[in-house]
Amino acid sequence: MKYTIKEEEGIIIITFQGDLIGATDSLELMDLVNDKINQGFFKSVIDMKDVRYMNSSGIGILITLYTKFKNRNGNAVVANASEQTVKLLTITKLDSVIKIHPSLDEAKKSV
């Protein structure tokens, strides 16, 4: 799992690349996200344009990220998910909790 984090207009953009299958990197990611939240960032877009595959650990990462922001009265949404990822989020009914947007621009406007 590879990721980048950047700040844009008061929003944290987390971009994943490769396979979102969970790893020891996820602990580092959560620490970075906690730091950003403690700095006052309560909105996030999770950009999945470069995600090839996601398993249950990847779903857990999405849920954890979403929960961290919601617990601080913020929001996290998904952008650019592949058709396969959208199907997985629909089957697991996560699409009713975590909003999915077709583009980064739409996602940023929604948070």
Coordinates of C-alpha atoms in Angstrom, one line a residue:
M1 CA 0.0 0.0 0.0
K2 CA 1.4 3.4 -1.0
Y3 CA -0.2 6.7 -0.2
T4 CA 0.4 10.4 -0.3
I5 CA -1.2 13.1 1.8
K6 CA -1.5 16.7 0.9
E7 CA -3.5 19.7 2.2
E8 CA -5.7 21.6 -0.2
E9 CA -8.1 24.4 0.7
G10 CA -8.5 23.1 4.3
I11 CA -9.0 19.5 3.1
I12 CA -6.7 16.6 3.5
I13 CA -6.4 14.6 0.3
I14 CA -5.2 11.1 0.8
T15 CA -4.3 9.4 -2.4
F16 CA -3.8 5.6 -2.5
Q17 CA -1.8 3.8 -5.1
G18 CA -1.5 0.1 -5.8
D19 CA -3.3 -2.5 -3.7
L20 CA -5.2 -1.3 -0.7
I21 CA -4.8 -4.5 1.4
G22 CA -3.6 -3.1 4.7
A23 CA -0.1 -3.3 5.9
T24 CA 2.2 -2.0 8.6
D25 CA 2.1 1.3 6.6
S26 CA -1.5 1.7 7.8
L27 CA -0.3 2.5 11.3
E28 CA 1.9 5.2 10.0
L29 CA -1.0 6.6 7.9
M30 CA -3.3 6.7 10.9
D31 CA -0.6 8.6 12.9
L32 CA -0.3 11.1 10.1
V33 CA -4.0 11.5 9.9
N34 CA -4.3 12.0 13.7
D35 CA -1.6 14.7 13.5
K36 CA -3.6 16.5 10.7
I37 CA -6.8 16.2 12.7
N38 CA -5.0 17.6 15.8
Q39 CA -3.9 20.5 13.6
G40 CA -7.6 21.3 12.8
F41 CA -8.2 19.5 9.5
F42 CA -11.6 17.8 9.8
K43 CA -12.4 17.2 6.1
S44 CA -10.8 14.5 3.9
V45 CA -11.1 13.2 0.4
I46 CA -9.8 9.7 -0.2
D47 CA -8.6 9.5 -3.8
M48 CA -8.6 6.0 -5.1
K49 CA -7.8 6.6 -8.8
D50 CA -4.7 4.5 -8.7
V51 CA -6.0 1.6 -6.5
R52 CA -5.9 -1.7 -8.4
Y53 CA -7.3 -4.0 -5.7
M54 CA -8.8 -3.7 -2.2
N55 CA -9.5 -6.5 0.3
S56 CA -11.3 -6.5 3.7
S57 CA -8.2 -4.8 5.4
G58 CA -8.5 -2.0 2.8
I59 CA -12.2 -1.6 3.7
G60 CA -11.1 -1.4 7.4
I61 CA -8.7 1.4 6.5
L62 CA -11.5 3.3 4.8
I63 CA -13.8 2.8 7.7
T64 CA -11.2 3.9 10.2
L65 CA -10.4 7.0 8.2
Y66 CA -14.1 7.9 7.9
T67 CA -14.7 7.3 11.6
K68 CA -11.7 9.5 12.6
F69 CA -13.0 12.5 10.7
K70 CA -16.7 11.9 11.7
N71 CA -15.8 11.7 15.4
R72 CA -14.5 15.3 15.1
N73 CA -17.7 16.5 13.4
G74 CA -15.9 16.3 10.0
N75 CA -16.3 14.2 6.9
A76 CA -14.4 11.9 4.6
V77 CA -15.5 10.9 1.1
V78 CA -14.1 8.7 -1.6
A79 CA -13.2 10.0 -5.1
N80 CA -12.2 8.3 -8.4
A81 CA -13.0 4.7 -7.2
S82 CA -12.8 2.0 -9.9
E83 CA -15.9 0.1 -10.9
Q84 CA -14.6 -2.9 -9.0
T85 CA -14.1 -0.8 -5.8
V86 CA -17.6 0.8 -6.2
K87 CA -19.1 -2.7 -6.5
L88 CA -17.3 -3.8 -3.3
L89 CA -18.4 -0.7 -1.4
T90 CA -22.0 -1.3 -2.6
I91 CA -22.0 -5.0 -1.7
T92 CA -20.8 -4.2 1.8
K93 CA -23.3 -1.3 2.0
L94 CA -20.5 1.1 2.8
D95 CA -21.7 3.3 -0.1
S96 CA -24.6 4.3 2.1
V97 CA -22.2 5.6 4.8
I98 CA -19.1 6.8 2.9
K99 CA -20.1 8.9 -0.1
I100 CA -18.5 8.1 -3.4
H101 CA -17.8 10.7 -6.0
P102 CA -16.6 10.2 -9.6
S103 CA -14.1 13.0 -9.5
L104 CA -11.7 14.8 -7.1
D105 CA -13.4 18.1 -7.7
E106 CA -16.9 16.8 -6.9
A107 CA -15.6 15.1 -3.8
K108 CA -13.8 18.3 -2.6
K109 CA -17.1 20.3 -3.1
S110 CA -19.1 17.8 -1.1
V111 CA -17.0 17.9 2.1

